[in-house]
Tab-separated table of C-alpha atoms in Angstrom:
chain	number	residue	atom	x	y	z
T	1	UNK	CA	-84.705	167.288	63.160
T	2	UNK	CA	-84.031	170.845	64.261
T	3	UNK	CA	-87.777	171.614	64.253
T	4	UNK	CA	-88.505	168.469	66.315
T	5	UNK	CA	-85.949	169.492	68.912
T	6	UNK	CA	-87.410	172.981	69.074
T	7	UNK	CA	-90.931	171.605	69.515
T	8	UNK	CA	-89.719	169.302	72.293
T	9	UNK	CA	-88.047	172.237	74.027
T	10	UNK	CA	-91.260	174.280	73.886
T	11	UNK	CA	-93.332	171.371	75.206
T	12	UNK	CA	-90.903	170.743	78.047
T	13	UNK	CA	-90.855	174.417	79.011
T	14	UNK	CA	-94.654	174.479	79.172
T	15	UNK	CA	-94.790	171.169	81.052
T	16	UNK	CA	-92.260	172.314	83.646
T	17	UNK	CA	-94.459	175.246	84.626
T	18	UNK	CA	-97.813	173.460	84.663
T	19	UNK	CA	-97.314	170.947	87.450
T	20	UNK	CA	-99.523	170.805	90.505
T	21	UNK	CA	-98.283	171.467	94.032
T	22	UNK	CA	-98.712	168.652	96.564
T	23	UNK	CA	-99.066	171.228	99.336
T	24	UNK	CA	-102.338	172.382	97.787
T	25	UNK	CA	-103.763	168.867	97.999
T	26	UNK	CA	-102.621	168.691	101.618
T	27	UNK	CA	-104.481	171.931	102.356
T	28	UNK	CA	-107.694	170.526	100.887
T	29	UNK	CA	-107.359	167.391	102.992
T	30	UNK	CA	-106.703	169.374	106.164
T	31	UNK	CA	-109.911	171.441	106.029
T	32	UNK	CA	-112.271	169.994	108.632
T	33	UNK	CA	-116.053	169.841	108.315
T	34	UNK	CA	-116.242	169.040	112.036
T	35	UNK	CA	-114.412	172.204	113.061
T	36	UNK	CA	-116.495	174.280	110.670
T	37	UNK	CA	-119.687	172.781	112.112
T	38	UNK	CA	-118.559	173.510	115.667
T	39	UNK	CA	-117.812	177.139	114.808
T	40	UNK	CA	-121.124	177.622	112.995
T	41	UNK	CA	-123.030	176.199	115.959
T	42	UNK	CA	-121.175	178.474	118.361
T	43	UNK	CA	-121.932	181.553	116.256
T	44	UNK	CA	-125.607	180.626	115.837
T	45	UNK	CA	-125.924	180.041	119.582
T	46	UNK	CA	-125.191	183.697	120.333
T	47	UNK	CA	-128.889	184.167	119.538
T	48	UNK	CA	-128.481	187.272	117.455
T	49	UNK	CA	-125.419	188.951	115.998
T	50	UNK	CA	-127.283	191.996	114.746
T	51	UNK	CA	-124.903	194.941	114.391
T	52	UNK	CA	-126.809	196.839	117.123
T	53	UNK	CA	-127.315	193.919	119.504
T	54	UNK	CA	-125.824	193.502	122.993
T	55	UNK	CA	-122.087	194.193	123.241
T	56	UNK	CA	-121.700	193.524	126.978
T	57	UNK	CA	-123.117	190.022	127.448
T	58	UNK	CA	-120.732	187.073	127.308
T	59	UNK	CA	-123.402	184.786	125.843
T	60	UNK	CA	-125.578	186.808	123.491
T	61	UNK	CA	-125.128	189.462	120.848
T	62	UNK	CA	-122.480	190.708	118.463
T	63	UNK	CA	-120.091	191.750	121.244
T	64	UNK	CA	-119.829	188.206	122.569
T	65	UNK	CA	-119.511	186.866	119.028
T	66	UNK	CA	-116.627	189.112	118.000
T	67	UNK	CA	-114.752	188.513	121.267
T	68	UNK	CA	-115.070	184.774	120.722
T	69	UNK	CA	-113.856	185.079	117.106
T	70	UNK	CA	-110.835	187.063	118.261
T	71	UNK	CA	-110.078	184.490	120.948
T	72	UNK	CA	-110.143	181.738	118.315
T	73	UNK	CA	-107.751	183.667	116.079
T	74	UNK	CA	-105.536	184.166	119.141
T	75	UNK	CA	-105.526	180.396	119.732
T	76	UNK	CA	-104.564	179.744	116.125
T	77	UNK	CA	-101.765	182.292	116.416
T	78	UNK	CA	-100.441	180.673	119.589
T	79	UNK	CA	-100.298	177.316	117.806
T	80	UNK	CA	-98.190	178.774	114.980
T	81	UNK	CA	-95.702	180.605	117.215
T	82	UNK	CA	-97.614	183.891	117.060
T	83	UNK	CA	-97.671	183.954	113.259
T	84	UNK	CA	-100.926	185.966	113.294
T	85	UNK	CA	-101.316	189.592	114.270
T	86	UNK	CA	-104.838	189.732	115.727
T	87	UNK	CA	-106.660	193.002	116.414
T	88	UNK	CA	-109.915	194.929	116.164
T	89	UNK	CA	-110.469	197.602	113.520
T	90	UNK	CA	-113.447	199.870	114.066
T	91	UNK	CA	-115.346	202.888	112.770
T	92	UNK	CA	-118.214	204.878	114.264
T	93	UNK	CA	-121.538	205.194	112.439
T	94	UNK	CA	-124.436	207.466	113.354
T	95	UNK	CA	-128.139	207.500	112.622
T	96	UNK	CA	-127.752	210.122	109.914
T	97	UNK	CA	-126.120	207.642	107.499
T	98	UNK	CA	-129.325	205.745	106.739
T	99	UNK	CA	-132.596	204.246	107.904
T	100	UNK	CA	-130.920	200.934	108.774
T	101	UNK	CA	-128.952	202.602	111.577
T	102	UNK	CA	-131.345	202.900	114.554
T	103	UNK	CA	-128.661	204.144	116.956
T	104	UNK	CA	-125.098	205.384	116.892
T	105	UNK	CA	-122.642	202.519	117.266
T	106	UNK	CA	-119.151	201.224	116.629
T	107	UNK	CA	-118.726	198.912	113.647
T	108	UNK	CA	-116.046	196.516	114.870
T	109	UNK	CA	-114.162	194.146	112.567
T	110	UNK	CA	-111.931	191.292	113.741
T	111	UNK	CA	-108.645	191.024	111.857
T	112	UNK	CA	-105.983	188.310	111.770
T	113	UNK	CA	-102.955	188.989	109.567
T	114	UNK	CA	-100.600	186.141	108.732
T	115	UNK	CA	-97.344	187.937	108.023
T	116	UNK	CA	-95.332	186.918	104.978
T	117	UNK	CA	-91.951	185.229	105.245
T	118	UNK	CA	-90.323	188.241	103.605
T	119	UNK	CA	-91.157	191.917	103.927
T	120	UNK	CA	-93.861	192.965	101.477
T	121	UNK	CA	-96.957	195.166	101.362
T	122	UNK	CA	-98.857	192.614	99.246
T	123	UNK	CA	-102.021	191.155	100.827
T	124	UNK	CA	-104.643	188.560	99.953
T	125	UNK	CA	-107.836	188.682	102.005
T	126	UNK	CA	-110.612	186.229	102.885
T	127	UNK	CA	-113.699	187.677	104.544
T	128	UNK	CA	-116.773	186.444	106.359
T	129	UNK	CA	-119.507	188.503	108.004
T	130	UNK	CA	-119.974	188.511	111.768
T	131	UNK	CA	-123.438	190.095	111.836
T	132	UNK	CA	-126.837	188.487	111.255
T	133	UNK	CA	-130.411	189.683	110.803
T	134	UNK	CA	-134.009	188.514	110.739
T	135	UNK	CA	-136.939	189.967	108.733
T	136	UNK	CA	-136.372	193.469	110.114
T	137	UNK	CA	-132.739	194.576	109.653
T	138	UNK	CA	-132.916	196.914	112.661
T	139	UNK	CA	-134.514	194.385	115.031
T	140	UNK	CA	-131.544	193.845	117.327
T	141	UNK	CA	-133.406	192.128	120.174
T	142	UNK	CA	-135.149	189.060	118.742
T	143	UNK	CA	-133.356	185.921	117.614
T	144	UNK	CA	-131.415	185.956	114.340
T	145	UNK	CA	-129.134	182.889	114.460
T	146	UNK	CA	-127.720	183.509	110.963
T	147	UNK	CA	-126.426	179.950	110.641
T	148	UNK	CA	-125.876	180.142	106.900
T	149	UNK	CA	-125.936	183.936	106.530
T	150	UNK	CA	-123.251	184.292	107.490
T	151	UNK	CA	-121.873	182.015	110.193
T	152	UNK	CA	-120.745	179.743	107.343
T	153	UNK	CA	-118.537	182.421	105.775
T	154	UNK	CA	-117.117	183.419	109.142
T	155	UNK	CA	-116.458	179.808	110.177
T	156	UNK	CA	-114.836	179.142	106.818
T	157	UNK	CA	-112.529	182.110	107.291
T	158	UNK	CA	-111.517	180.880	110.751
T	159	UNK	CA	-110.868	177.379	109.424
T	160	UNK	CA	-108.765	178.723	106.547
T	161	UNK	CA	-106.647	180.540	109.129
T	162	UNK	CA	-106.136	177.343	111.126
T	163	UNK	CA	-105.075	175.394	108.038
T	164	UNK	CA	-102.898	177.976	106.266
T	165	UNK	CA	-101.134	179.142	109.428
T	166	UNK	CA	-99.080	175.943	109.152
T	167	UNK	CA	-97.385	177.235	105.996
T	168	UNK	CA	-95.035	180.063	105.030
T	169	UNK	CA	-95.905	182.469	102.222
T	170	UNK	CA	-94.283	185.364	100.399
T	171	UNK	CA	-97.478	187.408	100.670
T	172	UNK	CA	-99.483	188.497	103.720
T	173	UNK	CA	-102.810	186.712	104.230
T	174	UNK	CA	-105.664	188.437	106.049
T	175	UNK	CA	-108.533	186.528	107.686
T	176	UNK	CA	-111.236	189.090	108.248
T	177	UNK	CA	-114.505	189.134	110.173
T	178	UNK	CA	-116.593	192.093	108.994
T	179	UNK	CA	-119.530	193.753	110.767
T	180	UNK	CA	-122.367	195.967	109.588
T	181	UNK	CA	-122.936	194.113	106.313
T	182	UNK	CA	-126.710	193.996	106.650
T	183	UNK	CA	-126.956	197.719	107.408
T	184	UNK	CA	-124.918	199.045	104.490
T	185	UNK	CA	-121.573	197.241	104.064
T	186	UNK	CA	-120.068	199.435	106.782
T	187	UNK	CA	-117.418	196.965	107.933
T	188	UNK	CA	-116.026	196.442	104.448
T	189	UNK	CA	-115.994	200.157	103.732
T	190	UNK	CA	-114.137	200.888	106.956
T	191	UNK	CA	-111.547	198.198	106.418
T	192	UNK	CA	-110.988	199.072	102.750
T	193	UNK	CA	-110.271	202.634	103.874
T	194	UNK	CA	-107.917	201.286	106.554
T	195	UNK	CA	-106.017	199.250	103.943
T	196	UNK	CA	-105.810	202.204	101.582
T	197	UNK	CA	-104.544	204.473	104.350
T	198	UNK	CA	-101.818	201.954	105.198
T	199	UNK	CA	-100.763	201.601	101.540
T	200	UNK	CA	-101.664	197.931	101.282
T	201	UNK	CA	-101.236	196.397	97.849
T	202	UNK	CA	-104.303	194.163	97.903
T	203	UNK	CA	-103.957	191.365	95.353
T	204	UNK	CA	-107.364	189.814	96.029
T	205	UNK	CA	-110.424	189.934	98.269
T	206	UNK	CA	-112.446	186.722	98.571
T	207	UNK	CA	-115.781	187.645	100.134
T	208	UNK	CA	-117.614	184.592	101.459
T	209	UNK	CA	-121.288	185.193	102.082
T	210	UNK	CA	-123.480	182.098	102.482
T	211	UNK	CA	-121.419	179.021	101.650
T	212	UNK	CA	-123.442	176.307	103.395
T	213	UNK	CA	-126.841	175.820	101.745
T	214	UNK	CA	-127.391	173.124	99.091
T	215	UNK	CA	-131.215	173.122	98.939
T	216	UNK	CA	-132.489	175.941	96.770
T	217	UNK	CA	-135.922	177.499	97.034
T	218	UNK	CA	-136.225	176.404	93.403
T	219	UNK	CA	-136.159	172.760	94.521
T	220	UNK	CA	-132.634	172.048	93.266
T	221	UNK	CA	-130.252	170.189	95.563
T	222	UNK	CA	-126.632	170.678	94.538
T	223	UNK	CA	-123.562	170.145	96.733
T	224	UNK	CA	-120.903	170.820	94.087
T	225	UNK	CA	-121.770	174.022	92.253
T	226	UNK	CA	-120.880	177.453	93.620
T	227	UNK	CA	-120.950	180.954	92.198
T	228	UNK	CA	-118.158	183.475	91.735
T	229	UNK	CA	-119.521	186.999	91.250
T	230	UNK	CA	-117.199	189.599	89.735
T	231	UNK	CA	-117.574	193.018	88.166
T	232	UNK	CA	-116.309	193.354	84.564
T	233	UNK	CA	-114.070	196.422	84.829
T	234	UNK	CA	-112.844	198.598	87.708
T	235	UNK	CA	-115.376	201.066	89.076
T	236	UNK	CA	-112.709	203.774	89.324
T	237	UNK	CA	-111.319	203.507	85.788
T	238	UNK	CA	-110.518	206.726	83.949
T	239	UNK	CA	-112.300	208.197	80.940
T	240	UNK	CA	-109.218	207.380	78.860
T	241	UNK	CA	-109.427	203.739	79.909
T	242	UNK	CA	-113.098	203.626	78.973
T	243	UNK	CA	-112.349	205.214	75.617
T	244	UNK	CA	-109.475	202.847	74.862
T	245	UNK	CA	-111.693	199.844	75.511
T	246	UNK	CA	-113.885	200.743	72.512
T	247	UNK	CA	-110.907	200.141	70.254
T	248	UNK	CA	-108.731	197.651	72.109
T	249	UNK	CA	-111.303	195.490	73.948
T	250	UNK	CA	-111.317	194.341	77.557
T	251	UNK	CA	-115.011	194.737	78.403
T	252	UNK	CA	-114.833	191.623	80.599
T	253	UNK	CA	-111.183	191.757	81.592
T	254	UNK	CA	-110.963	193.929	84.685
T	255	UNK	CA	-108.884	192.902	87.680
T	256	UNK	CA	-111.832	191.349	89.538
T	257	UNK	CA	-112.810	189.296	86.497
T	258	UNK	CA	-109.218	188.029	86.187
T	259	UNK	CA	-109.357	187.059	89.864
T	260	UNK	CA	-112.588	185.134	89.219
T	261	UNK	CA	-110.889	183.260	86.385
T	262	UNK	CA	-107.970	182.468	88.684
T	263	UNK	CA	-110.343	180.940	91.255
T	264	UNK	CA	-112.153	179.009	88.513
T	265	UNK	CA	-108.911	177.575	87.118
T	266	UNK	CA	-107.427	176.750	90.535
T	267	UNK	CA	-110.602	174.943	91.573
T	268	UNK	CA	-110.786	172.825	88.425
T	269	UNK	CA	-107.079	171.994	88.710
T	270	UNK	CA	-107.114	170.818	92.319
T	271	UNK	CA	-110.799	170.077	93.020
T	272	UNK	CA	-112.182	168.797	89.685
T	273	UNK	CA	-115.252	167.386	91.394
T	274	UNK	CA	-116.454	170.942	92.001
T	275	UNK	CA	-118.388	173.052	89.526
T	276	UNK	CA	-117.338	176.710	89.786
T	277	UNK	CA	-119.870	178.972	88.090
T	278	UNK	CA	-118.677	182.402	87.053
T	279	UNK	CA	-121.421	185.027	87.138
T	280	UNK	CA	-120.761	188.224	85.189
T	281	UNK	CA	-122.219	190.588	87.788
T	282	UNK	CA	-120.913	192.501	90.779
T	283	UNK	CA	-123.362	190.501	92.905
T	284	UNK	CA	-126.849	189.069	92.684
T	285	UNK	CA	-129.364	191.108	90.692
T	286	UNK	CA	-129.665	194.551	92.294
T	287	UNK	CA	-127.845	193.454	95.439
T	288	UNK	CA	-124.392	193.852	96.981
T	289	UNK	CA	-121.851	192.233	99.278
T	290	UNK	CA	-118.774	193.073	101.280
T	291	UNK	CA	-116.408	192.853	98.292
T	292	UNK	CA	-118.065	195.945	96.819
T	293	UNK	CA	-116.375	198.518	99.121
T	294	UNK	CA	-113.016	197.084	98.084
T	295	UNK	CA	-114.011	197.258	94.414
T	296	UNK	CA	-115.068	200.865	94.976
T	297	UNK	CA	-111.478	201.684	95.954
T	298	UNK	CA	-109.931	199.907	92.995
T	299	UNK	CA	-109.057	196.563	94.599
T	300	UNK	CA	-109.769	193.200	92.972
T	301	UNK	CA	-112.571	191.439	94.856
T	302	UNK	CA	-115.206	188.770	94.242
T	303	UNK	CA	-118.075	187.110	96.073
T	304	UNK	CA	-117.991	183.337	96.564
T	305	UNK	CA	-121.276	181.709	97.550
T	306	UNK	CA	-123.668	178.823	97.126
T	307	UNK	CA	-125.375	178.298	93.766
T	308	UNK	CA	-128.963	177.881	94.959
T	309	UNK	CA	-130.290	180.192	97.664
T	310	UNK	CA	-133.229	179.359	99.921
T	311	UNK	CA	-135.158	182.543	100.689
T	312	UNK	CA	-137.267	180.769	103.330
T	313	UNK	CA	-134.111	180.615	105.420
T	314	UNK	CA	-132.650	183.980	104.517
T	315	UNK	CA	-133.509	187.232	106.346
T	316	UNK	CA	-136.516	185.616	108.033
T	317	UNK	CA	-138.014	185.669	111.520
T	318	UNK	CA	-138.088	182.229	113.129
T	319	UNK	CA	-141.623	180.894	112.555
T	320	UNK	CA	-143.778	178.282	110.856
T	321	UNK	CA	-146.512	179.324	108.411
T	322	UNK	CA	-148.749	176.904	106.474
T	323	UNK	CA	-146.403	174.079	107.356
T	324	UNK	CA	-143.335	175.944	106.020
T	325	UNK	CA	-140.469	176.598	108.424
T	326	UNK	CA	-138.747	179.969	108.115
T	327	UNK	CA	-135.484	181.127	109.612
T	328	UNK	CA	-131.737	180.786	109.188
T	329	UNK	CA	-131.096	177.846	111.502
T	330	UNK	CA	-128.485	175.107	111.777
T	331	UNK	CA	-130.716	172.547	110.044
T	332	UNK	CA	-130.326	174.506	106.802
T	333	UNK	CA	-126.538	174.164	106.680
T	334	UNK	CA	-124.681	171.372	104.915
T	335	UNK	CA	-121.314	171.207	106.666
T	336	UNK	CA	-119.644	169.036	104.030
T	337	UNK	CA	-120.494	171.654	101.398
T	338	UNK	CA	-119.212	174.465	103.621
T	339	UNK	CA	-115.983	172.470	103.917
T	340	UNK	CA	-115.661	172.279	100.132
T	341	UNK	CA	-116.109	176.017	99.642
T	342	UNK	CA	-113.725	176.714	102.514
T	343	UNK	CA	-111.177	174.535	100.734
T	344	UNK	CA	-111.757	176.482	97.501
T	345	UNK	CA	-110.877	179.657	99.393
T	346	UNK	CA	-107.894	178.153	101.194
T	347	UNK	CA	-106.240	176.819	98.038
T	348	UNK	CA	-106.901	180.084	96.208
T	349	UNK	CA	-105.291	182.072	99.028
T	350	UNK	CA	-102.318	179.713	99.043
T	351	UNK	CA	-101.898	179.772	95.265
T	352	UNK	CA	-102.038	183.569	95.249
T	353	UNK	CA	-99.679	183.884	98.219
T	354	UNK	CA	-97.142	181.497	96.646
T	355	UNK	CA	-97.384	183.269	93.293
T	356	UNK	CA	-94.948	186.030	92.366
T	357	UNK	CA	-95.846	189.652	91.821
T	358	UNK	CA	-97.502	190.415	88.508
T	359	UNK	CA	-95.732	191.925	85.502
T	360	UNK	CA	-96.336	195.661	85.221
T	361	UNK	CA	-97.131	197.973	82.333
T	362	UNK	CA	-98.202	195.213	79.929
T	363	UNK	CA	-98.351	196.582	76.373
T	364	UNK	CA	-99.616	195.002	73.162
T	365	UNK	CA	-98.990	195.570	69.465
T	366	UNK	CA	-99.550	193.994	66.080
T	367	UNK	CA	-102.091	196.193	64.285
T	368	UNK	CA	-102.357	195.237	60.568
T	369	UNK	CA	-99.615	192.653	61.107
T	370	UNK	CA	-99.642	188.830	61.054
T	371	UNK	CA	-98.139	188.504	64.539
T	372	UNK	CA	-99.024	189.763	68.022
T	373	UNK	CA	-96.380	191.445	70.162
T	374	UNK	CA	-96.432	191.805	73.924
T	375	UNK	CA	-94.107	193.775	76.152
T	376	UNK	CA	-94.003	194.244	79.914
T	377	UNK	CA	-91.881	195.453	82.795
T	378	UNK	CA	-90.215	192.638	84.674
T	379	UNK	CA	-90.974	192.379	88.357
T	380	UNK	CA	-88.102	192.611	90.834
T	381	UNK	CA	-89.487	189.563	92.673
T	382	UNK	CA	-86.623	187.062	93.123
T	383	UNK	CA	-89.205	184.260	93.072
T	384	UNK	CA	-89.927	184.805	89.376
T	385	UNK	CA	-88.620	182.156	86.987
T	386	UNK	CA	-90.201	183.631	83.899
T	387	UNK	CA	-93.368	184.771	82.173
T	388	UNK	CA	-96.246	183.178	80.365
T	389	UNK	CA	-98.602	184.578	77.739
T	390	UNK	CA	-102.267	183.603	77.647
T	391	UNK	CA	-104.751	184.224	74.871
T	392	UNK	CA	-108.328	183.301	74.046
T	393	UNK	CA	-111.026	183.942	71.481
T	394	UNK	CA	-112.876	187.167	72.226
T	395	UNK	CA	-116.079	185.193	72.912
T	396	UNK	CA	-114.486	182.709	75.304
T	397	UNK	CA	-115.048	183.179	79.051
T	398	UNK	CA	-111.758	181.460	80.005
T	399	UNK	CA	-108.158	181.668	78.840
T	400	UNK	CA	-107.764	178.898	76.250
T	401	UNK	CA	-104.158	178.984	75.027
T	402	UNK	CA	-100.827	179.717	76.636
T	403	UNK	CA	-97.106	179.756	76.047
T	404	UNK	CA	-94.296	179.974	78.573
T	405	UNK	CA	-91.753	182.396	77.082
T	406	UNK	CA	-88.991	182.428	79.694
T	407	UNK	CA	-87.443	185.219	81.696
T	408	UNK	CA	-87.875	187.928	79.055
T	409	UNK	CA	-89.699	191.256	78.918
T	410	UNK	CA	-91.207	190.925	75.439
T	411	UNK	CA	-92.316	188.299	72.967
T	412	UNK	CA	-93.841	187.997	69.510
T	413	UNK	CA	-96.475	185.334	68.881
T	414	UNK	CA	-96.012	184.368	65.249
T	415	UNK	CA	-99.162	183.621	63.269
T	416	UNK	CA	-101.494	184.804	66.043
T	417	UNK	CA	-103.412	187.858	64.839
T	418	UNK	CA	-104.244	190.525	67.371
T	419	UNK	CA	-107.732	191.114	65.927
T	420	UNK	CA	-109.085	187.664	66.763
T	421	UNK	CA	-107.992	187.133	70.356
T	422	UNK	CA	-107.586	188.713	73.782
T	423	UNK	CA	-104.192	188.437	75.469
T	424	UNK	CA	-102.670	188.567	78.941
T	425	UNK	CA	-99.386	187.937	80.748
T	426	UNK	CA	-98.556	186.243	84.062
T	427	UNK	CA	-95.442	185.869	86.187
T	428	UNK	CA	-94.427	182.297	86.979
T	429	UNK	CA	-92.630	181.360	90.190
T	430	UNK	CA	-89.761	178.903	90.465
T	431	UNK	CA	-92.194	176.361	91.929
T	432	UNK	CA	-94.623	176.836	89.032
T	433	UNK	CA	-97.256	179.038	90.672
T	434	UNK	CA	-98.681	181.737	88.436
T	435	UNK	CA	-99.878	185.236	89.205
T	436	UNK	CA	-103.277	186.511	88.168
T	437	UNK	CA	-103.407	187.351	84.449
T	438	UNK	CA	-102.614	190.972	83.610
T	439	UNK	CA	-104.534	192.376	80.641
T	440	UNK	CA	-102.641	194.903	78.468
T	441	UNK	CA	-103.184	198.481	79.570
T	442	UNK	CA	-101.916	200.223	76.422
T	443	UNK	CA	-100.394	199.655	72.989
T	444	UNK	CA	-96.743	199.466	71.967
T	445	UNK	CA	-95.845	202.794	70.436
T	446	UNK	CA	-92.116	202.282	69.753
T	447	UNK	CA	-90.131	200.020	67.439
T	448	UNK	CA	-90.292	196.459	68.674
T	449	UNK	CA	-87.555	193.895	68.167
T	450	UNK	CA	-88.031	190.235	68.924
T	451	UNK	CA	-85.615	188.815	71.473
């Protein structure tokens, strides 16, 4: 009888911290394909948004585009009682930085920061690219509508701002329009440096680059699958961290990979009709995106994008050859699909921003023992109800097993051998939202007592 009561208590404790949040479903419902379509059409109608295109015209070029984006963020802010801080962030680049810079210019990003309900330096970021290109990346005069690449990502970011600005969060949310992507990821680099300089604690960067195409050049039509690209371990890790991994594991458990798993789990929980596809790469083969500069500085960041690219519509001059139409035009965008991927971003931002801060200094022990021990530093976040341990087989891509252990700073998993699994710990909020999983960063070197 005693064992039955204990089992019931464990089941109830797990159940109480695994419920879904109705607000997340409301966010999904509120994302509008019509508004996304309108924004994509407006961006494409600027003719070209090449980084070096006209900055004076009110109708054509990247200058007109970024001013319009800022004005839309300003409108959203006005509707939420000035809940957004909207501004430009810029850096100067010159021709000596590379062959894709034909003239010296300002790389100007558009930033909208939704301030948290309580003072914190924690930030979650969603990005889209403002700039576009045709076949020649330095052709800043001819048309490059960039409807899918990347008006979709920019429109999705603007729509996420409109939807999420109706809610209050305990973490700052940044909606970011980046420039200079096609010439060398200049906008992302500049803003990552800005964040570092201002001591931002960036929890996540969701880089959206091409989220509107469902017809692949391979002939596949798929309006449910999308890819999440993430690097395996931090680029800036130390030699000691690399050495430890040979003995303790963690080859696929860096902070960006944990973020990718968070997105995957959140999507399947709230949007089960979608098919998130984790790709174990920084980006597509030999290529890069605007999450990379953030990764380079040690921040967790991933790329979210369509599953099947169409290269006839990507980085192409507008033309028809042998009956094949080339160019990144409106006709190549599926607005309902762009809505779905925008919703994926919006619910991920919300889940992260409602989650508590992560446990720190997570340690693990249990060498040549039948049980696994975990220890961590409690967060001082008043929103934390307790902590939860995850584990999985070393060959599994996703966390398979979990146990809510309460508001403690250590726990011993009886009968679970350290050799056969990977482990992680999350903080759980009073409303049931979980932080990103934290992988152990060292081993327990002192006497451990179970609490």
